Tab-separated table of C-alpha atoms and ligand atoms in Angstrom:
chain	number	residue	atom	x	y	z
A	1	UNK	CA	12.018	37.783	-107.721
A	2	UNK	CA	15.170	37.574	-106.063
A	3	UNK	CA	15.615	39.628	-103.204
A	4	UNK	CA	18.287	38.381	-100.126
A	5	UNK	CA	18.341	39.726	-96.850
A	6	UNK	CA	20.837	39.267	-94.206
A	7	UNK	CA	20.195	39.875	-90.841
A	8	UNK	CA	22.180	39.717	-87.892
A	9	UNK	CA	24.151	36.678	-89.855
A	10	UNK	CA	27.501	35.564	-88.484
A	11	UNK	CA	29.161	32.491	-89.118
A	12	UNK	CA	31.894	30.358	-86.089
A	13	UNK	CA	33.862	27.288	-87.237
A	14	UNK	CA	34.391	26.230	-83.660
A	15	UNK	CA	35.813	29.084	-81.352
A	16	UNK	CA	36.630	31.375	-84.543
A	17	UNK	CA	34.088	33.833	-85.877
A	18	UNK	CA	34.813	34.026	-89.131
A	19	UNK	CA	31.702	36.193	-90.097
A	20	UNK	CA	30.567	38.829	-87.084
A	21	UNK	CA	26.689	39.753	-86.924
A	22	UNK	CA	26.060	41.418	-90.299
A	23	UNK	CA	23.556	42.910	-91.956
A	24	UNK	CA	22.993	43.493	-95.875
A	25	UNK	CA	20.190	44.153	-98.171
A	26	UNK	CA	20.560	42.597	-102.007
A	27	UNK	CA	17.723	44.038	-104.080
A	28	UNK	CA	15.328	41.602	-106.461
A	29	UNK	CA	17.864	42.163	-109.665
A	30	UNK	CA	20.902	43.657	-107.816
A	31	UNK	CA	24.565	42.473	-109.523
A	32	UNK	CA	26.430	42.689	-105.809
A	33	UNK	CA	29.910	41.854	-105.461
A	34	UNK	CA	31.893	40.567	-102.589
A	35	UNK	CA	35.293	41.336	-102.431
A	36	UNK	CA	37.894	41.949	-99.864
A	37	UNK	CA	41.550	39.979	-99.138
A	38	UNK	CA	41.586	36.120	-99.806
A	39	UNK	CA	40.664	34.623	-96.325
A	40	UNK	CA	38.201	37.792	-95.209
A	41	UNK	CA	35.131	34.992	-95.764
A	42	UNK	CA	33.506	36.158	-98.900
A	43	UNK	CA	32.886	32.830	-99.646
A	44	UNK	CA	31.822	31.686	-96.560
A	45	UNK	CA	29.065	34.292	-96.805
A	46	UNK	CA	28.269	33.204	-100.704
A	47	UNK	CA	27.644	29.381	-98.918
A	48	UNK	CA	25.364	30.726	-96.274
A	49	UNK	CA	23.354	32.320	-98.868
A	50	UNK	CA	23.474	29.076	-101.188
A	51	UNK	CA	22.473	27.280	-97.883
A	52	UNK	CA	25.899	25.156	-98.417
A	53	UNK	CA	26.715	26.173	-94.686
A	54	UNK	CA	24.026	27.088	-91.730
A	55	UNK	CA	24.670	30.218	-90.112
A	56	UNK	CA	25.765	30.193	-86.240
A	57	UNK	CA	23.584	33.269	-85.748
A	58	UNK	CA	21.109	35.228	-87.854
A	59	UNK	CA	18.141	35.052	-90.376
A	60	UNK	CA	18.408	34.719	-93.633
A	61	UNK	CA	15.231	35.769	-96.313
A	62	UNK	CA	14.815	35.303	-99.883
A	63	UNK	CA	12.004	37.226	-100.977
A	64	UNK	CA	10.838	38.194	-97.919
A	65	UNK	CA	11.044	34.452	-96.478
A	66	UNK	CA	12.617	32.948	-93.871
A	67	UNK	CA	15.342	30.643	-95.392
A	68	UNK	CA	17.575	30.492	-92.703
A	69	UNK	CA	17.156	26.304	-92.135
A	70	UNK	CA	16.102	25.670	-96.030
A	71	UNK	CA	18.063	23.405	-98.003
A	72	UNK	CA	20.524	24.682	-100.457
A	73	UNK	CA	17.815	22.930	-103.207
A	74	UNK	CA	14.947	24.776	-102.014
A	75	UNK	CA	16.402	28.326	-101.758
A	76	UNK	CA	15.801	28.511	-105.451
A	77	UNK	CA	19.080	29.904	-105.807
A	78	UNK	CA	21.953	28.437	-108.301
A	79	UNK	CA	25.947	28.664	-107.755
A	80	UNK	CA	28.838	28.531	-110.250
A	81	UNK	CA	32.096	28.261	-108.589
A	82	UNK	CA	35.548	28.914	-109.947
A	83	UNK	CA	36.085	24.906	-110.851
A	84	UNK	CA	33.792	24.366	-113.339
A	85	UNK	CA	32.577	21.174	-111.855
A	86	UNK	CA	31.056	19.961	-115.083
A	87	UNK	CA	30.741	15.802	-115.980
A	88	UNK	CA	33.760	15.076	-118.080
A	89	UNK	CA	31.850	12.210	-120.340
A	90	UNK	CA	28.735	14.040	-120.698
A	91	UNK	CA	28.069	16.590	-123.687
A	92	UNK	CA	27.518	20.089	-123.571
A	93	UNK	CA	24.085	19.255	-124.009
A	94	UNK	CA	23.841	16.892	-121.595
A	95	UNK	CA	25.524	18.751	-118.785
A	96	UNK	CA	23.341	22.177	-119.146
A	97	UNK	CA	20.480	19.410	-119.039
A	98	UNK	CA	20.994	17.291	-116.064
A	99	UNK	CA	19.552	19.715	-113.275
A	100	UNK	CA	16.313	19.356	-115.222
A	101	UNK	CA	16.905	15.861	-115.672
A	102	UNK	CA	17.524	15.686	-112.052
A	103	UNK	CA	13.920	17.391	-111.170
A	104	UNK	CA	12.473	15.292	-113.866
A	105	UNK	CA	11.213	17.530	-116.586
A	106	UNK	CA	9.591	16.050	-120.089
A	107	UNK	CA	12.045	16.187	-122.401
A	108	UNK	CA	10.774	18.375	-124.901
A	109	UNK	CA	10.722	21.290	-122.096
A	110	UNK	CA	13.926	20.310	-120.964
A	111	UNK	CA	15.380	20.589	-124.965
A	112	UNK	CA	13.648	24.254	-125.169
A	113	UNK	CA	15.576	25.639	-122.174
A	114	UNK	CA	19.187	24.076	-122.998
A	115	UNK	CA	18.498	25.382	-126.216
A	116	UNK	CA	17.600	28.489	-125.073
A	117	UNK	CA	20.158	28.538	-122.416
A	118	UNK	CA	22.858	27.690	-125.479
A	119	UNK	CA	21.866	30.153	-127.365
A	120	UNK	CA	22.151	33.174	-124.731
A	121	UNK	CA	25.791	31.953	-124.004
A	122	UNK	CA	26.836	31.778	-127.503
A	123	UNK	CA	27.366	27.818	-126.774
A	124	UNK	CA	25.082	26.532	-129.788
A	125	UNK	CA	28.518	25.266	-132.100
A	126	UNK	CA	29.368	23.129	-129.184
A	127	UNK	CA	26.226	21.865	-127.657
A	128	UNK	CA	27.602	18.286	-128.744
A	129	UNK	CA	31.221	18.388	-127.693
A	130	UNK	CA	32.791	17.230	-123.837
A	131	UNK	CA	34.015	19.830	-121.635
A	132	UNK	CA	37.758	17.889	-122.749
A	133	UNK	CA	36.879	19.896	-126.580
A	134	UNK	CA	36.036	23.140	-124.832
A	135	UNK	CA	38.423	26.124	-123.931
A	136	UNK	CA	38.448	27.015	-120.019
A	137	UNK	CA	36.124	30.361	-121.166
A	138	UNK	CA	33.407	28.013	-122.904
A	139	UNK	CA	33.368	25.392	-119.933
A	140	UNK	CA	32.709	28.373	-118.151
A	141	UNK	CA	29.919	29.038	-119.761
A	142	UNK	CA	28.734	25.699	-119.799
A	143	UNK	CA	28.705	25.736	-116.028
A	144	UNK	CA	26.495	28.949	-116.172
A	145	UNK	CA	24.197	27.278	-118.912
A	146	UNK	CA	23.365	24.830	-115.980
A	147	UNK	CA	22.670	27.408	-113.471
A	148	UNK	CA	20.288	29.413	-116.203
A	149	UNK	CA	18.409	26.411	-117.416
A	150	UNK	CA	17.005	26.142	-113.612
A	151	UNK	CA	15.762	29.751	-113.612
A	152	UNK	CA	17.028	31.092	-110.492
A	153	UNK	CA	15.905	33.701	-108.513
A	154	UNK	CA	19.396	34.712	-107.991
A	155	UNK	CA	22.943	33.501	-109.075
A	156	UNK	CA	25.980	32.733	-106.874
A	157	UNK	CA	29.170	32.943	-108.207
A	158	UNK	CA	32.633	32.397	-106.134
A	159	UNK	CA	35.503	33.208	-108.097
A	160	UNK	CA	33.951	31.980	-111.448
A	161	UNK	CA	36.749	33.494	-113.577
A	162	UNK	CA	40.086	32.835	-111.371
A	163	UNK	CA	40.944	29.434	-113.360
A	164	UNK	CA	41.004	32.175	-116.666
A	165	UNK	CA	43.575	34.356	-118.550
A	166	UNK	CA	43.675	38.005	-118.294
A	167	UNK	CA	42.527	38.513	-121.711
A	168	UNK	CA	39.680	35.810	-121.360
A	169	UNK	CA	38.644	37.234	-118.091
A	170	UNK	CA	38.021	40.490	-119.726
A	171	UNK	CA	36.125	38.477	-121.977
A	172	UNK	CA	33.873	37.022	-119.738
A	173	UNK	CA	33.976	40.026	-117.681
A	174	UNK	CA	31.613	41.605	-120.443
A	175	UNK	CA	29.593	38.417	-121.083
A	176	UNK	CA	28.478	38.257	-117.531
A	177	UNK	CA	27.645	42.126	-117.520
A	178	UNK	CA	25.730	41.314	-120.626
A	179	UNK	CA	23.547	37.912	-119.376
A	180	UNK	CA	23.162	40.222	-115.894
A	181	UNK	CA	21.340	43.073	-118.541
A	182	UNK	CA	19.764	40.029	-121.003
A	183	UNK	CA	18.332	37.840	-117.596
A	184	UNK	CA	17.666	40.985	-115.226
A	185	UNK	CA	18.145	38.498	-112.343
A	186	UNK	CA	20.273	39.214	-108.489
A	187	UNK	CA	23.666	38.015	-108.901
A	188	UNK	CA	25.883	38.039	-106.355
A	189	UNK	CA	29.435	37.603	-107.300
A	190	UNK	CA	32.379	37.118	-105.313
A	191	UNK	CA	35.892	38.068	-106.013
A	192	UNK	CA	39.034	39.083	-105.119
A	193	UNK	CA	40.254	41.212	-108.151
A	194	UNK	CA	38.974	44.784	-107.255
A	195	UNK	CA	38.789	45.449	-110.930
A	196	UNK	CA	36.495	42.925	-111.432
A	197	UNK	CA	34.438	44.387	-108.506
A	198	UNK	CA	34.609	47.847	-109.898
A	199	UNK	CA	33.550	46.789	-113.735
A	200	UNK	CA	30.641	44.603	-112.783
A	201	UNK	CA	28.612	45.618	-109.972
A	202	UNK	CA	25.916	47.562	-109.034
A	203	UNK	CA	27.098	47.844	-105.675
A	204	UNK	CA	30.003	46.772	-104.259
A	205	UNK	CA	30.540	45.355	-100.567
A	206	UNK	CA	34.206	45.190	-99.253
A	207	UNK	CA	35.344	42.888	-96.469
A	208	UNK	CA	37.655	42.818	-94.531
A	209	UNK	CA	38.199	39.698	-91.895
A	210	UNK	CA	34.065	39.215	-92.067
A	211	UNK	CA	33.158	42.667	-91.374
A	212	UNK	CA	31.713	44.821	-94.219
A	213	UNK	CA	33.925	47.641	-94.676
A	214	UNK	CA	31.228	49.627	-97.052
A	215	UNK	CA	29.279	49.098	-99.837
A	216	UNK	CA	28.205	51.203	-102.588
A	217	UNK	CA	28.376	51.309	-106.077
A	218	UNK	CA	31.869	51.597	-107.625
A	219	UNK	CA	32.207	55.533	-107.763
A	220	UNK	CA	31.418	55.705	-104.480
A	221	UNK	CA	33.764	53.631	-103.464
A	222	UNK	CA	36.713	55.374	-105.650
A	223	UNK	CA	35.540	59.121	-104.506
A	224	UNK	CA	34.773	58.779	-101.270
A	225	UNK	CA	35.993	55.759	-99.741
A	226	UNK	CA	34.715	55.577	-96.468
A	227	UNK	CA	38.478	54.668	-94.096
A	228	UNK	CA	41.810	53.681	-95.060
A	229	UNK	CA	41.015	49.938	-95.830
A	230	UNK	CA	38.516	50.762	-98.419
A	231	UNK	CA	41.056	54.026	-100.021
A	232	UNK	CA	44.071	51.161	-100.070
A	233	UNK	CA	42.280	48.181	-101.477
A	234	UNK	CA	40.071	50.133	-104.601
A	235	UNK	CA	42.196	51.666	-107.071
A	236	UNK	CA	45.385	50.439	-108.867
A	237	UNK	CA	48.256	51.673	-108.347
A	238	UNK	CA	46.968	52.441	-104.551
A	239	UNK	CA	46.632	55.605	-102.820
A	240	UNK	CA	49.463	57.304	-101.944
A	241	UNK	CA	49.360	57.683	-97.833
A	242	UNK	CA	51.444	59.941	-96.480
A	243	UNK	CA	51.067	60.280	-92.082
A	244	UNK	CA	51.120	63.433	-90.413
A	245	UNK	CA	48.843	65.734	-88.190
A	246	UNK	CA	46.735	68.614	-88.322
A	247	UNK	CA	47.892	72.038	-87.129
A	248	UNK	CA	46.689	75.200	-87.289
A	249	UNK	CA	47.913	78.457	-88.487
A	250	UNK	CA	46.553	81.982	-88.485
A	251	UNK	CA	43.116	80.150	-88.031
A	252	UNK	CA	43.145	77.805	-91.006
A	253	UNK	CA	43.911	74.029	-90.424
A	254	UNK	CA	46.870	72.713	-92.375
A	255	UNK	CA	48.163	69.121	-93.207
A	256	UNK	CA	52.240	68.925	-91.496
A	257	UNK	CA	53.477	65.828	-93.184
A	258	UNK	CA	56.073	63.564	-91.211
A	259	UNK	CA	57.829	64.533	-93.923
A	260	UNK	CA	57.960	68.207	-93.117
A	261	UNK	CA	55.385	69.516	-96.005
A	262	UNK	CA	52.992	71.737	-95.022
A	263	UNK	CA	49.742	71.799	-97.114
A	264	UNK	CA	46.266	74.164	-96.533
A	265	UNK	CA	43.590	71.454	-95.043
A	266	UNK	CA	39.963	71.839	-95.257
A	267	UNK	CA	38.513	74.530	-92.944
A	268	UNK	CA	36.373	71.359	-91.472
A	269	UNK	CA	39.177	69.757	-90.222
A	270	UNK	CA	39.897	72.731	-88.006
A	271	UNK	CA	38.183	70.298	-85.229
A	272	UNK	CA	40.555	67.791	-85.376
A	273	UNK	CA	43.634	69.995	-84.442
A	274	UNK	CA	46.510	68.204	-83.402
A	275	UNK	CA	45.140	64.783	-84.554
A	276	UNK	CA	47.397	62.062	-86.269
A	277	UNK	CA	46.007	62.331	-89.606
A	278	UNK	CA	46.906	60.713	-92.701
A	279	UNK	CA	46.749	62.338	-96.361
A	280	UNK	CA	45.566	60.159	-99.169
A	281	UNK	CA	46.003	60.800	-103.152
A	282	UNK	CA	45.742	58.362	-105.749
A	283	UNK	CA	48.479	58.307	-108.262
A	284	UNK	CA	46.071	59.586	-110.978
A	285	UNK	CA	45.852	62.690	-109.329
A	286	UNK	CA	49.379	63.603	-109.273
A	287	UNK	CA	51.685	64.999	-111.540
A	288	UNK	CA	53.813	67.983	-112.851
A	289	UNK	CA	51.525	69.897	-113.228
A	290	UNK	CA	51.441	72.916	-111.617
A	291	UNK	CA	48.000	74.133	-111.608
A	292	UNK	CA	46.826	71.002	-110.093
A	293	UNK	CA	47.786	72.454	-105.983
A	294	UNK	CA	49.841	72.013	-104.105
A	295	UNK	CA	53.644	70.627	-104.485
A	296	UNK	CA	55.589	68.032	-102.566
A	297	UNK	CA	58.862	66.927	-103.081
A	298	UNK	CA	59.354	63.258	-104.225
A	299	UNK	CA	62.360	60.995	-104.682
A	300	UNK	CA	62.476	58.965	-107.747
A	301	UNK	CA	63.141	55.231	-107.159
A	302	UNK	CA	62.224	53.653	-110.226
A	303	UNK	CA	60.513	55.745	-113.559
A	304	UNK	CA	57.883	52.652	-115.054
A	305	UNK	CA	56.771	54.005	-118.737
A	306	UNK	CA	53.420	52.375	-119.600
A	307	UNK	CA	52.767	54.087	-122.593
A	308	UNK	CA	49.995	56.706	-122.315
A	309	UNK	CA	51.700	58.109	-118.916
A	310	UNK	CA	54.645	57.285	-116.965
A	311	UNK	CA	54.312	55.910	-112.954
A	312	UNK	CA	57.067	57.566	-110.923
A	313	UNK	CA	58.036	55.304	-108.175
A	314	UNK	CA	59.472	57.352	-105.092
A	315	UNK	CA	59.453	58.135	-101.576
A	316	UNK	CA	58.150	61.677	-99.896
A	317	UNK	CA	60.254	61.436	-96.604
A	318	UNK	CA	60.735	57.418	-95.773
A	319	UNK	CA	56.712	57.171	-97.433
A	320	UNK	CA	56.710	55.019	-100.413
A	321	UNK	CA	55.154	57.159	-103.183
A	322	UNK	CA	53.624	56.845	-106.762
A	323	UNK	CA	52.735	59.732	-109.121
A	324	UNK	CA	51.345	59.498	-112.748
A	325	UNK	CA	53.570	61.836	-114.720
A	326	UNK	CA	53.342	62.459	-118.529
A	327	UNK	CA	54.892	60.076	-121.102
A	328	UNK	CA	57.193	62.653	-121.530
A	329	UNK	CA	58.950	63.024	-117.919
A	330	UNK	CA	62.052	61.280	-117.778
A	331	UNK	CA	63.052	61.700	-114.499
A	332	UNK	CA	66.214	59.577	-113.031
A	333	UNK	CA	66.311	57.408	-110.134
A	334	UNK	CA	67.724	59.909	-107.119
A	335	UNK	CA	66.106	63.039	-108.633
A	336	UNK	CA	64.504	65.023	-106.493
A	337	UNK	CA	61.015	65.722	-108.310
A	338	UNK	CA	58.045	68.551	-107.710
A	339	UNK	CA	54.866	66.321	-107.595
A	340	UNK	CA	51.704	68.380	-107.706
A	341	UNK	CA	48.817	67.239	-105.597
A	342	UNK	CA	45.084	67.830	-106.962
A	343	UNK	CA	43.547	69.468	-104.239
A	344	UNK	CA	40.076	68.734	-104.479
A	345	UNK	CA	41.204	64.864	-104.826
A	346	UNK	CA	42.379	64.538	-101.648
A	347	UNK	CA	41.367	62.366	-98.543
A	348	UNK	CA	42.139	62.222	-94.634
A	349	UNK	CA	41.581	59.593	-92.673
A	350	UNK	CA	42.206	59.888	-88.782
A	351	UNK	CA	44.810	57.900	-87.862
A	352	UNK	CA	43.264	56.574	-84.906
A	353	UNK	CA	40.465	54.759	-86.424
A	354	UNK	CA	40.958	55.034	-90.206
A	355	UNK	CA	38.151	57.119	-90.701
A	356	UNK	CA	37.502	59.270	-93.464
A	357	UNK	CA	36.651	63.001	-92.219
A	358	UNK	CA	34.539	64.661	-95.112
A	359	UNK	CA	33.142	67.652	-94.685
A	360	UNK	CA	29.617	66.276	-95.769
A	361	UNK	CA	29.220	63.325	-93.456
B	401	LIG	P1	37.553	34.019	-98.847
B	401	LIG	O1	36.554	33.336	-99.720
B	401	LIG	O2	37.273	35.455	-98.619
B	401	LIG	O3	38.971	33.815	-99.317
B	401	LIG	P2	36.645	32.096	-96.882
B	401	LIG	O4	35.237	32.469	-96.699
B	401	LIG	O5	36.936	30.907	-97.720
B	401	LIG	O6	37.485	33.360	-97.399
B	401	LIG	O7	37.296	31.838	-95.467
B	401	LIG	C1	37.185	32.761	-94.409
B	401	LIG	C2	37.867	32.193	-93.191
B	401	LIG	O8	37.143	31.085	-92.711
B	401	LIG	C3	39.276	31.698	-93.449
B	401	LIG	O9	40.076	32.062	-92.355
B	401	LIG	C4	39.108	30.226	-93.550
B	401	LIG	O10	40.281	29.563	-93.152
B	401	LIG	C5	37.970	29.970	-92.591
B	401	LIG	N1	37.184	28.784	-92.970
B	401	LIG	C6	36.471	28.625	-94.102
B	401	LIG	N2	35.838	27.457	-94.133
B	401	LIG	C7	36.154	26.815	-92.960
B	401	LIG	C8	35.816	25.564	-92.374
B	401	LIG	N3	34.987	24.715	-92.990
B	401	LIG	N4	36.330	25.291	-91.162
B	401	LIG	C9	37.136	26.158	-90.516
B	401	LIG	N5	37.495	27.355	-91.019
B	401	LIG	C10	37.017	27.691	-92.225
B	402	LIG	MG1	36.817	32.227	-101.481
């Protein structure tokens, strides 16, 4: 079992709240990932979980328990952080063991579950070498031998991968999605890298100076992101927002761009009428296509070829502005290009308060 609840948590270091009252459910066998900005205190959060810092306000339950004044040892909870923090003269073996060693287990029991533990992680070729012998991606996975070995009811990881290369941290991307399937225990994860977020979790919290800015799982979060913080921060390349208002003509509302384009709105948004408004599209729904909707003029900046498609880099008015156009557009810096919007992928957010207006909400 593994189930966290926060209630009402927030978190001051002196005069600063870092954390304001918050409230989150993680389900018994959840993957949940923080991520938001460095600084927004996912980590703080992680280490009032872990018990590694006491909450100024709040309750927090594991299982259904109170654990708010437990010790970090008796939460039942183990945490791999992004420095490996393994005992340079000790084996493999001997550093997956010493938690058990620590709460004093025979040593046959304690063999079965480092063996067991090596196996899962693929770590049986090395069980006798120093973390000095290992690559960053096995110490890695010597760190998360030690947190399996004490049978958790739920992992913590800050930043486990950020000491990695790209190409490893795919790597262990995968491996972690795999021991998440293979273990069926919570994890909670935190991170910075929204792809990471995206390609891991069930469900996906992003913060934003403490405050939970939504969570779902990852679709969610790309369709129907619920304000402007959330549209900017998930996706690469970003949204493209472009500011303007709502106006209305012959009874429909339309989108008037800064800019000066002039695009049919949704008919919900007739109640906004003359609101600031700002229109978001992600690059990927963009192009030259002309059966996509509507068109907007773009200037071309730079053209950046990536192989299966082309990013235009322009500006629409003095907006910075990306589209995804074929391999096969070569368009020049200063040309003046017809970018197609996909009409049913669009957002607005009020400009006001960042909102998202959907029709369905
Ligand atoms: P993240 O992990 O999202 O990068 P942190 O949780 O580490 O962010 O930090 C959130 C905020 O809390 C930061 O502004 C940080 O400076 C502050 N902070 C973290 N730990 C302490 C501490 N022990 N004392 C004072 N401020 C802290
Ligand atoms: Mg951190």
């Amino acid at each position: 079992m593994g189930s966290i609840t926060l209630k009402q948590v927030a978190k001051r270091f002196g005069d600063t709240e870092v954390i304001p009252p918050l409230n989150l459910t993680i389900e018994d066998g959840e993957f949940v990932v923080f991520v938001g900005p460095s600084g927004c205190g996912k980590s703080t959060l992680l280490r009032l979980i872990a018990g590694l810092e006491d909450v100024s306000d709040g309750v927090i339950e594991i299982d259904g328990n109170d654990a708010t004044s437990l010790p970090p040892a008796k939460r039942g909870l183990a945490m791999v952080f992004q420095s490996y923090a393994l005992y340079p003269h000790m084996t493999v073996r001997k550093n997956i063991a010493f938690p058990l060693k620590m709460a004093g287990l025979d040593q046959a029991t304690i063999d079965a579950k480092v063996n067991g533990a090596a196996a899962t992680l693929n770590l049986a070729d090395y069980i006798d070498r120093r973390p000095g012998q290992l690559s960053g991606g096995q110490r890695q996975r010597v760190a998360i031998g030690r947190a399996i070995v004490r049978e958790p009811s739920a992992f913590l990881f800050d930043e486990p991968l950020s000491n990695l290369d790209a190409a490893l941290r795919g790597n262990m991307r995968l491996e972690i999605s795999e021991l998440h399937q293979t273990l069926a225990t919570t994890m909670v994860y935190v991170t910075h890298d929204q792809v990471e977020a995206m390609t891991m979790a069930d469900r996906v919290v992003v913060m934003q100076r403490g405050v939970i800015e939504q969570a779902a799982d990852p679709i969610t979060l790309y369709e129907r992101p619920r304000n402007l913080f959330v549209a900017s921060f998930i996706g690469a390349p970003s949204m493209n927002m472009l500011a303007g208002q709502i106006a209305m003509e012959d009874g429909h509302p339309v989108f008037v761009s800064n800019s000066g384009f002039r695009i049919s709105a949704p008919a919900h948004l007739a109640s906004v009428a003359g609101e600031a408004m700002i229109l978001g599209i992600r690059p990927e729904h963009t192009g030259e296509d002309s059966s996509l909707g509507p068109c907007i003029q773009a200037t071309v900046i730079e053209m950046e070829p990536l192989g299966p498609h082309t990013l235009l880099i322009g500006k629409v008015g003095d907006e910075k502005f990306t589209a995804q156009m074929p391999a096969s557009n070569k368009s020049q810096p200063d040309d003046v290009v017809d970018v197609y919007l996909e009409h049913s992928k669009m957002h607005f957010f009020r400009a006001s308060d960042g909102l998202a207006l959907r029709e369905s909400d």
